[in-house]
Short mmCIF file of C-alpha atoms and ligand atoms in Angstrom, two decimals:
data_model
loop_
_atom_site.label_atom_id
_atom_site.label_comp_id
_atom_site.label_asym_id
_atom_site.label_seq_id
_atom_site.Cartn_x
_atom_site.Cartn_y
_atom_site.Cartn_z
CA MET A 122 0.11 -0.07 0.25
CA ARG A 123 1.13 3.01 -0.92
CA TYR A 124 0.47 6.91 1.71
CA ASP A 125 2.25 9.67 -0.50
CA THR A 126 0.63 12.93 -0.65
CA PRO A 127 1.01 16.13 -1.47
CA SER A 128 2.76 16.67 1.28
CA MET A 129 4.91 13.79 1.13
CA MET A 130 8.40 14.72 2.55
CA ARG A 131 11.33 14.40 -0.10
CA TRP A 132 14.76 14.29 2.64
CA ASN A 133 18.36 16.02 1.81
CA ALA A 134 19.76 13.14 3.09
CA ARG A 135 23.31 14.27 2.94
CA ALA A 136 21.91 18.33 4.93
CA TYR A 137 20.65 16.02 7.58
CA ASP A 138 24.30 14.77 8.77
CA SER A 139 25.67 18.17 8.00
CA SER A 140 23.42 20.22 9.28
CA PHE A 141 20.19 18.40 11.54
CA GLY A 142 22.54 15.88 13.10
CA TYR A 143 21.30 17.50 16.57
CA VAL A 144 18.14 14.93 15.43
CA SER A 145 21.09 11.63 15.91
CA ALA A 146 23.24 13.05 18.61
CA HIS A 147 20.12 14.25 21.22
CA GLY A 148 18.60 10.10 20.33
CA ALA A 149 21.69 9.08 22.52
CA PRO A 150 19.66 8.44 26.26
CA LEU A 151 16.62 6.61 24.15
CA VAL A 152 20.04 4.00 22.99
CA GLU A 153 20.48 3.34 26.37
CA LEU A 154 17.32 3.26 27.70
CA LEU A 155 16.34 0.38 25.02
CA ASP A 156 19.30 -1.26 26.87
CA PRO A 157 20.22 -3.50 24.08
CA GLN A 158 21.41 -6.71 24.68
CA PRO A 159 23.91 -9.24 22.59
CA GLY A 160 22.28 -11.44 20.58
CA GLU A 161 18.44 -9.02 20.21
CA ARG A 162 17.15 -8.50 17.45
CA VAL A 163 16.26 -4.98 16.30
CA VAL A 164 14.21 -3.10 13.89
CA ASP A 165 15.39 1.09 14.36
CA LEU A 166 12.39 2.57 12.75
CA GLY A 167 12.75 5.82 10.66
CA CYS A 168 16.55 4.86 10.80
CA GLY A 169 17.23 8.14 8.30
CA THR A 170 21.21 7.25 7.90
CA GLY A 171 21.64 5.31 9.66
CA VAL A 172 23.94 6.55 12.50
CA LEU A 173 21.38 4.79 15.61
CA THR A 174 21.51 2.39 14.02
CA ALA A 175 24.85 1.58 14.27
CA GLU A 176 25.19 2.38 17.76
CA ILE A 177 22.31 -0.26 18.37
CA ALA A 178 24.50 -3.15 16.50
CA SER A 179 28.10 -1.77 17.99
CA ARG A 180 26.51 -3.33 21.00
CA GLY A 181 26.35 -7.01 19.58
CA VAL A 182 22.68 -6.47 18.20
CA HIS A 183 21.74 -7.37 14.39
CA VAL A 184 19.41 -4.92 13.70
CA LEU A 185 17.40 -3.55 10.13
CA GLY A 186 16.69 0.07 10.12
CA ILE A 187 13.99 0.75 8.17
CA ASP A 188 13.34 4.48 6.08
CA ARG A 189 10.73 4.99 4.16
CA SER A 190 13.24 7.49 2.00
CA PRO A 191 15.37 5.33 -0.58
CA ALA A 192 17.47 8.47 -0.23
CA MET A 193 18.55 8.45 3.36
CA ILE A 194 18.55 4.07 3.04
CA ASP A 195 20.78 4.29 0.25
CA LYS A 196 22.73 7.59 2.33
CA ALA A 197 22.36 4.83 5.63
CA LEU A 198 23.76 1.78 3.08
CA THR A 199 27.56 3.91 1.95
CA LEU A 200 27.50 5.04 5.47
CA HIS A 201 26.99 1.61 7.75
CA PRO A 202 28.62 -0.84 5.02
CA GLY A 203 27.60 -4.34 6.28
CA LEU A 204 24.39 -2.82 8.12
CA GLU A 205 21.85 -4.04 7.30
CA PHE A 206 18.90 -1.71 6.04
CA THR A 207 16.18 -1.33 3.72
CA VAL A 208 13.36 0.97 2.15
CA GLY A 209 10.22 0.95 4.08
CA ASP A 210 6.62 3.02 5.73
CA GLY A 211 6.04 2.01 8.99
CA ARG A 212 2.51 1.96 8.33
CA ASP A 213 3.12 -1.38 6.46
CA PHE A 214 6.06 -2.88 6.59
CA THR A 215 6.37 -6.61 8.16
CA VAL A 216 9.90 -8.68 9.00
CA ALA A 217 11.05 -12.46 8.03
CA GLN A 218 11.41 -12.78 11.88
CA PRO A 219 9.61 -11.11 14.58
CA CYS A 220 12.21 -9.05 16.36
CA ASP A 221 12.66 -8.53 19.98
CA ALA A 222 12.60 -4.50 20.20
CA VAL A 223 11.64 -1.66 17.98
CA PHE A 224 13.31 1.06 18.28
CA SER A 225 12.18 5.17 16.96
CA ASN A 226 14.07 8.39 17.67
CA ALA A 227 12.45 11.72 15.81
CA ALA A 228 10.53 9.72 13.16
CA LEU A 229 6.91 8.46 14.14
CA HIS A 230 5.28 12.42 14.64
CA TRP A 231 6.32 11.86 10.43
CA MET A 232 4.36 8.42 10.07
CA GLY A 233 1.58 10.09 12.11
CA ARG A 234 -1.57 9.91 10.57
CA GLU A 235 -2.42 6.40 11.02
CA PRO A 236 -0.89 6.33 14.57
CA ASP A 237 -2.84 3.32 14.95
CA ALA A 238 -1.77 1.47 11.96
CA VAL A 239 1.95 2.10 12.88
CA ILE A 240 1.30 0.63 16.22
CA ALA A 241 -0.93 -2.48 15.04
CA ASN A 242 2.64 -2.68 12.71
CA VAL A 243 5.13 -2.27 14.96
CA ARG A 244 3.25 -5.30 17.52
CA GLU A 245 3.26 -7.51 14.82
CA ALA A 246 6.76 -7.22 14.09
CA LEU A 247 7.42 -8.36 18.19
CA VAL A 248 7.91 -11.30 20.04
CA PRO A 249 5.17 -11.56 23.16
CA GLY A 250 6.87 -9.45 25.73
CA GLY A 251 8.83 -7.71 23.77
CA ARG A 252 9.63 -3.64 23.39
CA PHE A 253 8.59 -0.62 21.56
CA VAL A 254 11.36 2.44 22.40
CA ALA A 255 10.71 5.54 21.07
CA GLU A 256 10.98 9.28 20.79
CA MET A 257 8.97 11.86 18.34
CA GLY A 258 7.15 15.08 19.20
CA GLY A 259 4.56 15.55 21.20
CA ALA A 260 1.50 17.93 22.29
CA GLY A 261 2.84 21.38 21.04
CA ASN A 262 5.93 20.44 19.67
CA CYS A 263 7.93 23.26 17.69
CA ALA A 264 3.99 26.25 17.89
CA ALA A 265 6.43 29.51 17.53
CA LEU A 266 8.12 27.42 14.69
CA THR A 267 4.62 26.23 13.33
CA ALA A 268 2.40 29.75 14.35
CA ALA A 269 5.45 31.43 12.43
CA LEU A 270 4.98 29.99 9.69
CA SER A 271 1.01 29.50 9.21
CA THR A 272 1.09 33.41 9.95
CA ALA A 273 3.53 33.74 6.92
CA TRP A 274 1.69 31.52 4.36
CA ARG A 275 -2.21 33.29 5.64
CA GLU A 276 -0.22 36.82 4.95
CA PHE A 277 1.32 36.03 1.49
CA GLY A 278 -2.13 34.80 0.84
CA LEU A 279 -1.13 31.38 0.03
CA PRO A 280 -3.96 28.36 1.30
CA GLU A 281 -3.53 27.24 5.13
CA PRO A 282 -0.34 25.34 4.89
CA ASP A 283 -1.71 21.26 5.61
CA LEU A 284 1.88 20.79 8.06
CA PRO A 285 2.43 16.74 7.80
CA TRP A 286 3.52 16.38 11.68
CA TYR A 287 1.30 14.63 13.89
CA PHE A 288 1.95 15.89 17.93
CA PRO A 289 0.49 13.58 20.17
CA SER A 290 0.08 14.38 24.02
CA PRO A 291 1.91 11.86 26.37
CA ALA A 292 -2.56 10.72 27.19
CA GLU A 293 -3.70 10.22 24.06
CA TYR A 294 0.16 7.91 22.87
CA ALA A 295 -0.65 5.99 25.98
CA THR A 296 -4.19 5.55 24.91
CA ARG A 297 -3.41 3.89 21.63
CA LEU A 298 -0.47 2.04 22.91
CA GLU A 299 -2.73 0.92 25.33
CA LYS A 300 -5.53 0.01 23.05
CA GLY A 301 -2.78 -1.64 20.22
CA GLY A 302 -1.81 -4.22 22.87
CA PHE A 303 0.64 -2.63 24.23
CA THR A 304 1.89 -2.28 28.46
CA VAL A 305 3.54 1.39 28.26
CA ARG A 306 6.17 1.30 31.00
CA LEU A 307 7.24 4.55 30.75
CA LEU A 308 6.46 7.95 29.25
CA GLU A 309 8.22 11.12 29.13
CA TYR A 310 6.96 14.33 28.08
CA PHE A 311 9.36 17.29 28.31
CA ASP A 312 10.13 20.26 26.74
CA ARG A 313 14.35 20.20 25.00
CA PRO A 314 14.34 24.21 23.17
CA THR A 315 17.40 23.08 20.22
CA PRO A 316 19.81 25.15 19.59
CA LEU A 317 19.78 25.23 15.64
CA ASP A 318 24.02 25.86 15.60
CA GLN A 319 24.15 24.66 12.19
CA CYS A 320 21.66 26.39 10.31
CA PRO A 321 22.42 30.33 9.99
CA ASP A 322 19.53 31.29 8.60
CA GLY A 323 17.87 30.27 11.16
CA ALA A 324 14.05 29.01 11.22
CA ALA A 325 13.74 29.85 7.41
CA ASP A 326 16.48 26.69 7.19
CA TRP A 327 14.80 24.82 9.53
CA VAL A 328 11.17 25.16 6.88
CA ARG A 329 13.64 24.38 4.12
CA MET A 330 14.70 21.37 5.83
CA PHE A 331 11.65 19.63 7.66
CA ALA A 332 9.11 21.54 5.42
CA GLY A 333 10.60 21.57 1.97
CA SER A 334 7.08 19.65 0.90
CA LEU A 335 5.62 22.88 2.06
CA LEU A 336 7.57 24.68 0.15
CA ARG A 337 6.81 22.64 -3.14
CA GLN A 338 3.53 24.01 -3.38
CA VAL A 339 4.36 28.31 -3.47
CA PRO A 340 5.99 30.55 -6.52
CA GLY A 341 9.69 30.40 -6.93
CA ASP A 342 10.09 33.67 -6.69
CA MET A 343 8.06 33.92 -3.48
CA VAL A 344 10.17 31.75 -1.11
CA ASP A 345 12.65 33.59 -0.26
CA SER A 346 10.83 36.49 0.96
CA LEU A 347 8.08 34.56 2.32
CA LEU A 348 10.94 33.06 4.47
CA ALA A 349 12.52 36.20 5.21
CA ARG A 350 8.58 36.94 7.01
CA VAL A 351 8.94 33.88 8.80
CA ASN A 352 12.55 34.17 10.21
CA GLU A 353 11.23 38.02 12.08
CA LEU A 354 7.39 36.45 13.27
CA ALA A 355 9.94 33.42 14.72
CA ALA A 356 12.35 35.84 16.29
CA PRO A 357 10.64 37.10 19.21
CA ALA A 358 10.37 34.47 20.44
CA LEU A 359 13.23 31.57 18.53
CA ARG A 360 16.02 33.53 18.45
CA ARG A 361 18.58 34.37 21.26
CA GLU A 362 22.13 35.94 21.86
CA THR A 363 24.02 32.93 21.25
CA GLY A 364 21.72 31.89 18.58
CA TRP A 365 17.99 30.80 16.57
CA MET A 366 16.10 27.83 19.49
CA ALA A 367 14.17 25.40 18.36
CA ASP A 368 11.24 25.38 20.77
CA TYR A 369 11.49 21.27 21.02
CA VAL A 370 8.89 19.01 23.05
CA ARG A 371 9.34 15.51 23.12
CA LEU A 372 7.51 12.37 23.96
CA ARG A 373 9.61 9.40 24.97
CA PHE A 374 8.28 6.35 25.75
CA ALA A 375 9.32 2.99 26.22
CA ALA A 376 6.24 -0.23 25.86
CA VAL A 377 6.08 -3.82 26.32
CA ARG A 378 3.66 -6.21 24.09
CA ARG A 379 1.13 -7.96 25.53
C1 SAM B 496 14.19 12.94 12.15
S1 SAM B 496 14.31 11.79 10.21
C2 SAM B 496 14.90 11.09 11.87
C3 SAM B 496 16.14 9.27 11.22
C4 SAM B 496 16.22 8.90 12.67
N1 SAM B 496 16.03 8.46 13.12
C5 SAM B 496 17.65 10.02 13.30
O1 SAM B 496 17.82 9.57 14.70
O2 SAM B 496 18.75 10.38 13.51
C6 SAM B 496 12.39 11.08 10.61
C7 SAM B 496 12.32 9.48 9.51
O3 SAM B 496 11.14 8.97 9.11
C8 SAM B 496 11.69 9.15 8.32
N2 SAM B 496 9.95 8.65 7.71
C9 SAM B 496 9.17 9.21 7.72
N3 SAM B 496 7.99 9.07 7.81
C10 SAM B 496 8.01 8.21 7.32
C11 SAM B 496 7.09 6.34 7.16
N4 SAM B 496 5.57 6.04 6.82
N5 SAM B 496 7.89 5.34 7.33
C12 SAM B 496 8.89 5.25 7.36
N6 SAM B 496 9.97 5.79 7.52
C13 SAM B 496 9.57 7.51 8.09
C14 SAM B 496 12.07 10.06 6.95
O4 SAM B 496 12.02 9.13 5.97
C15 SAM B 496 13.27 10.29 8.24
O5 SAM B 496 14.44 9.88 8.20
#
Protein backbone atom coordinates (compact mmCIF):
# COMPACT_ATOMS: atom_id res chain seq x y z
CA MET A 1 0.00 0.00 0.00
CA ARG A 2 1.28 3.53 -0.70
CA TYR A 3 0.46 6.48 1.48
CA ASP A 4 2.05 9.29 -0.53
CA THR A 5 0.27 12.58 -0.11
CA PRO A 6 0.85 15.94 -1.75
CA SER A 7 2.78 16.87 1.37
CA MET A 8 5.04 13.80 1.32
CA MET A 9 8.46 14.81 2.51
CA ARG A 10 11.54 14.38 0.31
CA TRP A 11 14.54 14.15 2.60
CA ASN A 12 17.87 15.76 1.77
CA ALA A 13 20.10 13.07 3.27
CA ARG A 14 23.31 15.10 2.90
CA ALA A 15 21.99 18.25 4.60
CA TYR A 16 20.31 16.10 7.22
CA ASP A 17 23.59 14.86 8.67
CA SER A 18 25.66 18.02 8.17
CA SER A 19 23.16 20.53 9.56
CA PHE A 20 20.64 18.50 11.51
CA GLY A 21 22.88 15.89 13.12
CA TYR A 22 21.49 17.10 16.46
CA VAL A 23 18.45 14.91 15.79
CA SER A 24 20.42 11.69 16.18
CA ALA A 25 22.76 13.23 18.79
CA HIS A 26 19.73 13.64 21.04
CA GLY A 27 18.87 9.99 20.46
CA ALA A 28 21.73 8.67 22.60
CA PRO A 29 19.69 8.50 25.86
CA LEU A 30 17.02 6.64 23.92
CA VAL A 31 19.53 3.93 23.02
CA GLU A 32 20.25 3.64 26.75
CA LEU A 33 16.53 3.26 27.41
CA LEU A 34 16.39 0.55 24.75
CA ASP A 35 19.27 -1.18 26.55
CA PRO A 36 20.03 -3.52 23.64
CA GLN A 37 21.47 -6.86 24.63
CA PRO A 38 23.96 -8.88 22.59
CA GLY A 39 22.20 -11.29 20.27
CA GLU A 40 18.89 -9.43 20.22
CA ARG A 41 17.07 -8.57 17.01
CA VAL A 42 16.03 -4.91 16.75
CA VAL A 43 14.28 -2.80 14.12
CA ASP A 44 15.19 0.91 13.90
CA LEU A 45 12.04 2.42 12.41
CA GLY A 46 12.54 5.67 10.49
CA CYS A 47 16.30 5.13 10.77
CA GLY A 48 17.34 8.05 8.53
CA THR A 49 21.03 7.85 7.70
CA GLY A 50 21.53 5.10 10.27
CA VAL A 51 23.59 6.89 12.93
CA LEU A 52 21.61 5.34 15.77
CA THR A 53 21.20 2.05 13.90
CA ALA A 54 24.99 1.76 13.94
CA GLU A 55 25.12 2.69 17.62
CA ILE A 56 22.65 -0.10 18.40
CA ALA A 57 24.55 -2.56 16.19
CA SER A 58 27.75 -1.76 18.09
CA ARG A 59 26.18 -3.45 21.14
CA GLY A 60 26.28 -6.81 19.40
CA VAL A 61 22.70 -6.61 18.19
CA HIS A 62 21.31 -7.69 14.82
CA VAL A 63 19.57 -4.51 13.70
CA LEU A 64 17.52 -3.72 10.63
CA GLY A 65 17.07 -0.06 9.70
CA ILE A 66 13.82 0.77 7.91
CA ASP A 67 13.03 4.14 6.36
CA ARG A 68 10.54 5.35 3.79
CA SER A 69 13.09 7.58 2.07
CA PRO A 70 15.26 5.84 -0.55
CA ALA A 71 17.77 8.75 -0.25
CA MET A 72 18.16 8.13 3.48
CA ILE A 73 18.55 4.37 2.95
CA ASP A 74 21.14 4.90 0.18
CA LYS A 75 23.15 7.12 2.49
CA ALA A 76 22.79 4.70 5.42
CA LEU A 77 24.06 1.83 3.25
CA THR A 78 27.04 3.93 2.15
CA LEU A 79 27.88 5.12 5.65
CA HIS A 80 27.45 1.78 7.38
CA PRO A 81 28.54 -1.06 5.09
CA GLY A 82 27.77 -4.39 6.66
CA LEU A 83 24.57 -3.20 8.34
CA GLU A 84 21.15 -4.04 7.01
CA PHE A 85 18.82 -1.29 5.79
CA THR A 86 15.68 -1.40 3.71
CA VAL A 87 13.13 1.03 2.32
CA GLY A 88 9.82 0.53 4.08
CA ASP A 89 6.91 2.39 5.59
CA GLY A 90 6.12 2.41 9.30
CA ARG A 91 2.46 1.95 8.46
CA ASP A 92 2.79 -1.35 6.60
CA PHE A 93 6.25 -2.84 7.06
CA THR A 94 6.78 -6.51 7.82
CA VAL A 95 9.80 -8.40 9.12
CA ALA A 96 10.90 -11.90 8.16
CA GLN A 97 11.26 -12.89 11.79
CA PRO A 98 9.69 -11.23 14.86
CA CYS A 99 12.18 -9.09 16.77
CA ASP A 100 12.94 -8.32 20.41
CA ALA A 101 12.54 -4.56 20.12
CA VAL A 102 11.42 -1.79 17.79
CA PHE A 103 13.30 1.46 18.28
CA SER A 104 12.40 4.81 16.73
CA ASN A 105 13.91 8.27 17.12
CA ALA A 106 12.29 11.44 15.79
CA ALA A 107 10.32 9.58 13.16
CA LEU A 108 6.88 8.54 14.49
CA HIS A 109 5.49 12.07 14.18
CA TRP A 110 6.15 11.80 10.44
CA MET A 111 3.99 8.64 10.22
CA GLY A 112 1.29 9.93 12.48
CA ARG A 113 -1.70 10.31 10.25
CA GLU A 114 -2.31 6.62 10.79
CA PRO A 115 -0.82 6.20 14.30
CA ASP A 116 -2.84 3.07 15.02
CA ALA A 117 -1.56 1.42 11.83
CA VAL A 118 2.02 2.11 12.94
CA ILE A 119 1.36 0.75 16.44
CA ALA A 120 -0.33 -2.37 14.98
CA ASN A 121 2.62 -3.00 12.64
CA VAL A 122 5.13 -2.54 15.41
CA ARG A 123 3.18 -5.03 17.51
CA GLU A 124 3.16 -7.55 14.65
CA ALA A 125 6.92 -7.16 14.27
CA LEU A 126 7.59 -8.00 17.93
CA VAL A 127 7.77 -11.21 19.88
CA PRO A 128 5.40 -11.30 22.88
CA GLY A 129 7.13 -9.29 25.60
CA GLY A 130 9.06 -7.35 22.94
CA ARG A 131 9.84 -3.67 23.56
CA PHE A 132 8.74 -0.59 21.67
CA VAL A 133 11.08 2.27 22.64
CA ALA A 134 10.70 5.60 20.91
CA GLU A 135 10.93 9.35 21.03
CA MET A 136 8.81 11.67 18.93
CA GLY A 137 7.44 15.20 18.90
CA GLY A 138 4.73 15.70 21.50
CA ALA A 139 1.80 18.11 21.74
CA GLY A 140 3.03 21.68 21.39
CA ASN A 141 6.20 20.66 19.55
CA CYS A 142 7.53 23.54 17.44
CA ALA A 143 4.49 25.65 18.29
CA ALA A 144 6.27 28.97 17.73
CA LEU A 145 7.87 27.73 14.53
CA THR A 146 4.63 26.46 13.05
CA ALA A 147 2.68 29.56 14.18
CA ALA A 148 5.20 31.77 12.35
CA LEU A 149 4.93 29.54 9.31
CA SER A 150 1.11 29.62 9.24
CA THR A 151 0.99 33.39 9.76
CA ALA A 152 3.51 34.04 6.98
CA TRP A 153 1.57 31.76 4.62
CA ARG A 154 -1.65 33.67 5.41
CA GLU A 155 0.00 37.08 5.00
CA PHE A 156 1.26 36.05 1.55
CA GLY A 157 -2.23 34.95 0.51
CA LEU A 158 -1.26 31.26 0.37
CA PRO A 159 -3.66 28.46 1.34
CA GLU A 160 -3.42 27.29 4.96
CA PRO A 161 -0.35 25.00 5.05
CA ASP A 162 -1.16 21.33 5.54
CA LEU A 163 1.38 20.57 8.26
CA PRO A 164 2.56 16.97 7.86
CA TRP A 165 3.19 16.11 11.53
CA TYR A 166 1.34 14.40 14.33
CA PHE A 167 2.27 15.62 17.81
CA PRO A 168 0.08 13.75 20.30
CA SER A 169 -0.37 14.46 23.99
CA PRO A 170 1.03 11.84 26.38
CA ALA A 171 -2.50 10.77 27.36
CA GLU A 172 -3.54 10.27 23.74
CA TYR A 173 -0.49 8.26 22.72
CA ALA A 174 -0.50 6.14 25.88
CA THR A 175 -4.16 5.31 25.22
CA ARG A 176 -3.37 4.29 21.65
CA LEU A 177 -0.50 2.09 22.83
CA GLU A 178 -2.62 0.41 25.48
CA LYS A 179 -5.50 -0.15 23.05
CA GLY A 180 -3.00 -1.43 20.50
CA GLY A 181 -1.83 -4.26 22.73
CA PHE A 182 1.05 -2.66 24.64
CA THR A 183 1.68 -2.04 28.31
CA VAL A 184 3.24 1.38 28.81
CA ARG A 185 6.14 1.09 31.23
CA LEU A 186 7.51 4.61 30.94
CA LEU A 187 6.34 7.80 29.28
CA GLU A 188 8.04 11.18 29.55
CA TYR A 189 6.84 14.49 28.13
CA PHE A 190 9.31 17.34 28.27
CA ASP A 191 10.49 20.58 26.68
CA ARG A 192 13.79 20.33 24.89
CA PRO A 193 14.78 23.75 23.51
CA THR A 194 17.24 22.81 20.80
CA PRO A 195 19.92 25.13 19.41
CA LEU A 196 19.83 25.37 15.63
CA ASP A 197 23.61 25.74 15.63
CA GLN A 198 24.11 24.82 12.01
CA CYS A 199 21.23 26.93 10.69
CA PRO A 200 22.58 30.43 10.00
CA ASP A 201 19.23 31.36 8.48
CA GLY A 202 17.39 30.18 11.59
CA ALA A 203 13.72 29.27 11.27
CA ALA A 204 13.95 29.60 7.48
CA ASP A 205 16.57 26.85 7.33
CA TRP A 206 14.42 24.68 9.58
CA VAL A 207 11.44 25.16 7.23
CA ARG A 208 13.61 24.29 4.22
CA MET A 209 14.71 21.02 5.85
CA PHE A 210 11.60 19.85 7.67
CA ALA A 211 8.74 21.50 5.79
CA GLY A 212 10.22 21.49 2.29
CA SER A 213 7.11 19.74 1.01
CA LEU A 214 5.10 22.88 1.80
CA LEU A 215 7.53 25.04 -0.17
CA ARG A 216 6.94 22.99 -3.30
CA GLN A 217 3.48 24.54 -3.47
CA VAL A 218 4.83 28.11 -3.23
CA PRO A 219 5.70 30.12 -6.39
CA GLY A 220 9.50 30.08 -6.72
CA ASP A 221 9.89 33.86 -6.74
CA MET A 222 7.99 34.12 -3.45
CA VAL A 223 10.02 31.65 -1.40
CA ASP A 224 12.84 33.92 -0.18
CA SER A 225 10.57 36.73 1.00
CA LEU A 226 8.13 34.25 2.54
CA LEU A 227 10.92 32.60 4.55
CA ALA A 228 12.34 35.99 5.55
CA ARG A 229 8.89 36.76 6.98
CA VAL A 230 8.86 33.42 8.84
CA ASN A 231 12.15 34.48 10.44
CA GLU A 232 10.76 37.89 11.44
CA LEU A 233 7.69 36.32 13.01
CA ALA A 234 9.59 33.54 14.80
CA ALA A 235 12.50 35.67 16.03
CA PRO A 236 10.89 37.14 19.18
CA ALA A 237 10.21 33.64 20.54
CA LEU A 238 13.16 31.73 19.15
CA ARG A 239 16.15 33.96 18.45
CA ARG A 240 18.57 34.38 21.37
CA GLU A 241 21.80 36.35 21.51
CA THR A 242 23.60 33.06 21.04
CA GLY A 243 21.57 31.98 18.01
CA TRP A 244 18.30 30.32 17.05
CA MET A 245 16.61 27.85 19.36
CA ALA A 246 13.87 25.49 18.20
CA ASP A 247 10.98 24.98 20.64
CA TYR A 248 11.01 21.19 20.69
CA VAL A 249 8.71 19.21 22.98
CA ARG A 250 9.33 15.49 23.14
CA LEU A 251 7.41 12.37 24.04
CA ARG A 252 9.63 9.45 25.00
CA PHE A 253 8.24 6.06 25.92
CA ALA A 254 9.00 2.43 26.53
CA ALA A 255 6.16 -0.05 26.07
CA VAL A 256 6.00 -3.82 26.07
CA ARG A 257 3.93 -6.04 23.77
CA ARG A 258 1.30 -7.89 25.79
C1 LIG B 1 13.99 13.39 11.57
S1 LIG B 1 14.40 11.92 10.72
C2 LIG B 1 15.05 10.88 12.02
C3 LIG B 1 16.03 9.87 11.51
C4 LIG B 1 16.77 9.03 12.55
N1 LIG B 1 15.86 8.20 13.32
C5 LIG B 1 17.63 9.90 13.46
O1 LIG B 1 17.47 9.83 14.67
O2 LIG B 1 18.48 10.63 12.93
C6 LIG B 1 12.83 11.18 10.37
C7 LIG B 1 12.91 9.98 9.46
O3 LIG B 1 11.64 9.35 9.40
C8 LIG B 1 11.48 8.83 8.09
N2 LIG B 1 10.05 8.59 7.84
C9 LIG B 1 9.08 9.50 7.67
N3 LIG B 1 7.90 8.91 7.46
C10 LIG B 1 8.13 7.58 7.48
C11 LIG B 1 7.29 6.43 7.32
N4 LIG B 1 5.99 6.55 7.10
N5 LIG B 1 7.86 5.22 7.42
C12 LIG B 1 9.20 5.09 7.64
N6 LIG B 1 10.04 6.14 7.79
C13 LIG B 1 9.51 7.37 7.72
C14 LIG B 1 12.07 9.92 7.23
O4 LIG B 1 12.36 9.45 5.93
C15 LIG B 1 13.30 10.31 8.04
O5 LIG B 1 14.44 9.58 7.67
